Coordinates of N, CA and C in Angstrom, one line a residue:
M1335 N 104.4 16.9 137.5 CA 104.1 15.5 137.4 C 105.3 14.7 137.4
S1336 N 105.3 13.7 138.2 CA 106.4 12.8 138.3 C 106.1 11.4 137.6
W1337 N 107.3 11.0 137.0 CA 107.3 9.7 136.5 C 106.7 8.6 137.0
Q1338 N 106.1 7.8 136.2 CA 105.4 6.4 136.6 C 106.1 5.2 135.9
L1339 N 106.1 4.3 136.5 CA 106.6 3.0 135.7 C 105.1 2.1 135.3
E1340 N 105.1 1.6 134.1 CA 104.1 0.8 133.5 C 104.8 -0.4 133.0
P1341 N 104.7 -1.6 133.5 CA 105.2 -2.7 133.1 C 104.1 -3.5 132.0
T1342 N 104.5 -4.0 130.9 CA 103.8 -4.9 130.2 C 103.7 -6.3 130.7
D1343 N 102.6 -7.1 130.5 CA 102.5 -8.4 130.8 C 103.7 -9.2 130.5
Q1344 N 104.4 -8.9 129.1 CA 105.6 -9.5 129.0 C 106.7 -9.5 129.7
Y1345 N 106.9 -8.1 130.2 CA 107.8 -7.8 131.0 C 107.6 -8.4 132.4
L1346 N 106.5 -8.5 133.0 CA 106.5 -9.2 134.2 C 106.5 -10.9 134.1
R1347 N 106.3 -11.3 133.1 CA 106.6 -12.7 132.9 C 107.9 -12.8 132.8
D1348 N 108.9 -12.0 132.1 CA 110.2 -12.1 132.0 C 111.0 -11.8 133.4
A1349 N 110.4 -10.9 133.9 CA 110.9 -10.5 135.4 C 111.0 -11.8 136.4
K1350 N 109.9 -12.3 136.2 CA 109.5 -13.5 137.0 C 110.5 -14.5 136.9
R1351 N 110.8 -14.7 135.5 CA 111.6 -15.9 135.2 C 113.2 -15.5 135.6
Y1352 N 113.5 -14.2 135.4 CA 114.8 -14.0 135.8 C 115.1 -13.8 137.5
A1353 N 114.2 -13.4 138.0 CA 114.2 -13.4 139.5 C 114.4 -14.7 139.9
K1354 N 113.9 -15.9 139.3 CA 113.8 -17.1 140.0 C 115.2 -17.8 139.3
K1355 N 115.3 -17.8 138.1 CA 116.5 -18.6 137.4 C 117.8 -17.9 137.3
Q1356 N 117.8 -16.5 137.2 CA 119.0 -15.8 137.1 C 119.0 -14.6 138.1
P1357 N 118.8 -14.8 139.5 CA 118.6 -13.7 140.4 C 119.7 -12.7 140.4
A1358 N 121.1 -13.1 140.3 CA 122.1 -11.8 140.2 C 122.0 -11.0 139.1
E1359 N 121.7 -11.3 138.1 CA 121.6 -10.9 136.7 C 120.1 -9.6 137.0
Y1360 N 119.0 -10.5 137.5 CA 117.8 -9.4 137.7 C 118.2 -8.4 138.6
L1361 N 118.8 -8.7 139.7 CA 119.2 -7.7 140.8 C 120.0 -6.7 140.2
A1362 N 121.0 -6.9 139.5 CA 121.6 -6.0 138.8 C 121.0 -5.0 137.9
V1363 N 120.3 -5.6 137.0 CA 119.5 -4.8 136.1 C 118.2 -3.9 136.9
M1364 N 117.8 -4.5 138.0 CA 116.6 -3.8 138.7 C 117.6 -2.5 139.4
E1365 N 118.9 -2.9 139.7 CA 119.6 -1.6 140.5 C 119.7 -0.6 139.3
N1366 N 120.2 -0.9 138.3 CA 120.3 0.3 136.9 C 119.1 0.6 136.8
L1367 N 117.8 0.0 136.6 CA 116.6 0.7 136.3 C 116.3 1.6 137.4
E1368 N 116.5 1.3 138.7 CA 116.2 2.4 139.9 C 117.2 3.5 139.6
K1369 N 118.4 3.5 139.1 CA 119.2 4.8 139.1 C 118.8 5.6 137.7
F1370 N 118.3 4.7 136.7 CA 117.7 5.4 135.6 C 116.3 6.1 135.9
F1371 N 115.5 5.4 136.6 CA 114.1 6.0 137.0 C 114.5 7.4 137.9
V1372 N 115.3 7.2 138.8 CA 115.6 8.4 139.6 C 116.1 9.6 138.9
A1373 N 117.1 9.2 137.8 CA 117.4 10.4 137.1 C 116.4 11.0 136.0
L1374 N 115.5 10.3 135.6 CA 114.5 10.7 134.9 C 113.7 11.7 135.8
G1375 N 113.4 11.7 137.1 CA 112.9 12.7 137.9 C 113.3 14.0 137.7
V1376 N 114.7 14.0 137.6 CA 115.3 15.4 137.6 C 115.9 15.9 136.2
A1377 N 115.9 15.0 135.2 CA 116.1 15.5 134.0 C 115.1 16.2 133.2
A1378 N 115.6 17.2 132.4 CA 114.7 17.9 131.4 C 114.0 17.0 130.4
H1379 N 114.8 16.1 130.0 CA 114.4 15.1 128.9 C 115.0 13.7 129.1
P1380 N 114.3 12.7 128.8 CA 115.0 11.3 129.0 C 116.4 11.2 128.1
K1381 N 116.6 11.6 127.1 CA 117.8 11.6 126.3 C 118.9 12.0 127.0
L1382 N 118.7 13.0 127.8 CA 119.6 13.7 128.7 C 120.3 12.8 129.7
V1383 N 119.7 11.7 130.2 CA 120.0 10.7 131.0 C 121.0 9.7 130.5
Q1384 N 122.3 10.0 130.9 CA 123.3 8.8 130.2 C 123.9 8.1 131.2
F1385 N 123.8 6.8 131.1 CA 124.8 5.9 132.2 C 125.3 4.8 131.2
G1386 N 126.5 4.4 131.6 CA 127.2 3.2 130.7 C 126.5 2.0 130.6
F1387 N 125.3 1.8 131.4 CA 124.5 0.8 131.4 C 123.2 0.8 130.3
L1388 N 123.1 2.1 129.8 CA 122.1 2.4 128.9 C 122.4 2.2 127.5
H1389 N 121.6 1.6 126.6 CA 122.0 1.4 125.3 C 120.7 2.0 124.4
E1390 N 121.0 2.8 123.4 CA 120.3 3.2 122.5 C 119.5 2.1 121.6
E1391 N 118.5 2.0 121.3 CA 117.8 1.0 120.6 C 116.9 1.9 119.2
P1392 N 116.4 1.2 118.5 CA 115.5 1.9 117.5 C 114.2 2.5 118.1
K1393 N 113.5 3.4 117.6 CA 112.2 3.9 118.1 C 112.1 4.6 119.4
G1394 N 113.3 5.2 120.1 CA 113.3 5.6 121.3 C 113.4 4.6 122.3
I1395 N 113.5 3.5 122.3 CA 113.7 2.4 122.9 C 115.1 2.4 123.5
R1396 N 115.2 2.2 125.0 CA 116.6 2.3 125.5 C 116.6 0.8 126.5
A1397 N 117.6 0.3 126.3 CA 118.1 -1.0 126.9 C 118.9 -0.7 128.2
I1398 N 118.6 -1.2 129.4 CA 119.2 -1.3 130.4 C 120.0 -2.7 130.7
D1399 N 121.4 -2.5 131.0 CA 121.8 -3.9 131.1 C 122.3 -4.1 132.4
Q1400 N 122.8 -5.2 132.7 CA 123.4 -5.9 134.0 C 124.6 -5.1 134.6
S1401 N 125.4 -4.3 133.8 CA 126.8 -4.0 134.2 C 126.7 -2.9 135.5
G1402 N 128.0 -2.9 136.2 CA 128.4 -2.0 137.2 C 127.5 -2.9 138.5
G1403 N 127.8 -1.8 139.5 CA 127.2 -2.3 140.9 C 128.0 -2.9 141.6
V1404 N 127.7 -3.0 142.7 CA 128.4 -3.8 143.9 C 127.4 -4.5 144.4
L1405 N 128.1 -5.5 145.3 CA 127.2 -6.4 146.3 C 127.1 -5.7 147.6
A1406 N 126.0 -6.2 148.3 CA 126.0 -5.6 149.7 C 127.3 -5.6 150.6
S1407 N 127.9 -6.4 150.4 CA 129.4 -6.7 151.1 C 130.5 -5.5 150.7
G1408 N 129.9 -4.8 149.5 CA 131.0 -3.8 148.9 C 131.9 -4.4 147.8
K1409 N 131.9 -5.8 147.4 CA 132.7 -6.3 146.6 C 132.2 -6.2 145.3
K1410 N 133.0 -6.1 144.3 CA 132.1 -5.8 142.8 C 131.6 -7.3 142.3
R1411 N 130.7 -7.1 141.5 CA 130.1 -8.4 140.8 C 130.9 -9.1 140.1
G1412 N 130.5 -10.2 140.3 CA 131.3 -11.2 139.2 C 130.9 -11.2 137.9
K1413 N 131.3 -12.1 137.0 CA 130.8 -12.2 135.6 C 129.3 -12.5 135.6
L1414 N 128.6 -11.7 135.2 CA 126.9 -11.9 135.0 C 126.9 -11.9 133.3
E1415 N 125.7 -12.9 133.1 CA 125.2 -13.1 131.8 C 124.8 -11.6 131.2
Q1416 N 125.1 -11.5 130.1 CA 124.5 -10.2 129.5 C 123.2 -10.0 129.5
T1417 N 122.3 -9.3 130.0 CA 120.9 -9.1 130.2 C 120.4 -7.8 129.8
R1418 N 119.1 -7.5 129.1 CA 118.7 -6.3 128.9 C 117.3 -6.3 129.2
L1419 N 117.0 -5.1 129.7 CA 115.4 -4.7 130.0 C 115.2 -3.7 129.0
Y1420 N 114.3 -3.7 128.3 CA 114.0 -2.8 127.2 C 112.9 -2.0 127.7
T1421 N 112.9 -0.5 127.5 CA 112.3 0.5 128.3 C 111.8 1.4 127.1
Y1422 N 110.8 2.1 127.3 CA 110.6 3.2 126.5 C 109.8 4.3 127.3
A1423 N 110.5 5.6 127.4 CA 110.0 6.7 128.1 C 109.3 7.7 127.3
D1424 N 108.0 7.8 127.8 CA 106.9 8.5 127.0 C 106.9 10.0 127.8
M1425 N 107.6 10.9 127.0 CA 107.8 12.2 127.7 C 106.6 13.0 127.9
E1426 N 105.2 12.8 127.1 CA 104.2 13.5 127.3 C 103.4 13.0 128.5
S1427 N 103.2 11.6 128.6 CA 102.5 11.0 129.7 C 103.5 10.8 131.1
K1428 N 104.9 11.0 130.8 CA 105.7 10.8 132.0 C 105.5 9.3 132.3
V1429 N 105.6 8.5 131.4 CA 105.6 7.1 131.9 C 106.7 6.4 131.3
L1430 N 107.4 5.4 132.0 CA 108.6 4.7 131.7 C 107.8 3.3 131.5
H1431 N 107.8 2.9 130.2 CA 107.4 1.6 130.0 C 108.2 0.5 130.1
L1432 N 108.1 -0.5 130.8 CA 109.2 -1.6 131.0 C 108.5 -2.7 130.0
L1433 N 109.1 -2.9 128.9 CA 108.5 -3.6 127.7 C 108.8 -5.1 127.8
C1434 N 110.3 -5.5 127.9 CA 110.6 -6.6 128.0 C 111.9 -7.0 128.6
M1435 N 112.3 -8.2 128.9 CA 113.6 -8.6 129.5 C 114.3 -9.7 128.7
G1436 N 115.6 -9.7 128.3 CA 116.0 -10.9 127.8 C 117.7 -10.8 127.9
S1437 N 118.1 -12.0 127.2 CA 119.7 -12.0 127.3 C 120.0 -11.7 125.9
K1438 N 121.2 -11.2 125.8 CA 121.8 -10.7 124.7 C 121.7 -11.5 123.6
T1439 N 121.7 -13.0 123.7 CA 121.5 -13.8 122.5 C 120.0 -13.5 121.7
D1440 N 119.1 -13.3 122.9 CA 117.6 -13.0 122.1 C 117.4 -11.5 121.9
Q1441 N 118.6 -10.6 121.8 CA 118.4 -9.3 121.6 C 117.6 -9.0 120.3
A1442 N 117.7 -9.6 119.0 CA 116.9 -9.2 118.0 C 115.5 -9.3 118.2
K1443 N 115.2 -10.6 118.7 CA 113.7 -10.8 119.0 C 113.0 -9.9 120.0
E1444 N 113.8 -9.4 121.0 CA 113.4 -8.7 122.1 C 113.1 -7.3 121.3
I1445 N 114.0 -6.8 120.7 CA 113.9 -5.4 120.0 C 112.6 -5.3 118.9
R1446 N 112.5 -6.4 118.3 CA 111.5 -6.6 117.6 C 110.0 -6.4 118.3
Y1447 N 110.0 -7.3 119.4 CA 108.6 -6.9 120.1 C 108.5 -5.8 120.9
A1448 N 109.7 -5.3 121.5 CA 109.8 -3.9 122.0 C 109.2 -2.9 121.0
S1449 N 109.7 -3.0 119.7 CA 109.4 -1.9 118.6 C 107.9 -2.2 118.2
S1450 N 107.2 -3.3 118.5 CA 105.9 -3.5 118.1 C 105.0 -2.8 119.3
V1451 N 105.5 -2.8 120.4 CA 104.7 -2.2 121.8 C 104.6 -0.8 121.3
V1452 N 105.9 -0.3 121.1 CA 106.0 1.2 121.0 C 105.2 1.7 119.9
D1453 N 105.2 1.0 118.9 CA 104.2 1.4 117.6 C 102.9 1.4 118.0
S1454 N 102.4 0.5 118.9 CA 101.1 0.4 119.4 C 100.9 1.6 120.5
L1455 N 101.7 1.9 121.2 CA 101.8 2.9 122.3 C 101.5 4.4 121.5
R1456 N 102.3 4.5 120.4 CA 102.3 5.9 119.6 C 101.0 5.8 118.9
E1457 N 100.3 4.9 118.4 CA 99.1 4.9 117.8 C 97.9 5.2 118.7
D1458 N 98.1 4.4 119.9 CA 96.9 4.9 120.9 C 97.2 6.4 121.4
S1459 N 98.4 7.1 121.3 CA 98.5 8.5 121.7 C 97.9 9.4 120.7
E1460 N 98.0 8.9 119.5 CA 97.4 9.8 118.4 C 96.1 9.8 118.4
E1461 N 95.4 8.8 118.9 CA 94.0 8.9 118.7 C 93.0 9.5 119.7

């Protein structure tokens, strides 16, 4: 069984806003998400996937940031605002949940929200 992506409504709202207002940050995070998602497909466990743009958060949440990557022209990206996409990889169902996306300054609020979603997902899987 291969991994699937499952976005929350909050993530969809956040992504739409970022794509419109901060397209360079959005594109950089999406490229890193793609790298992470491809690596999940070959890794024995999500924790074995390691990249510089991945950050461990509470409750198994992993944040994907905007770092790295190059433009289509081959040039390195300029300075981008610190951005985080919060994800949760459910090993049993092989679903990568896309929880929310925000700036580094909103990190505490985003992690609280993401943690509450993970709590709900875990409760649902126990039923």
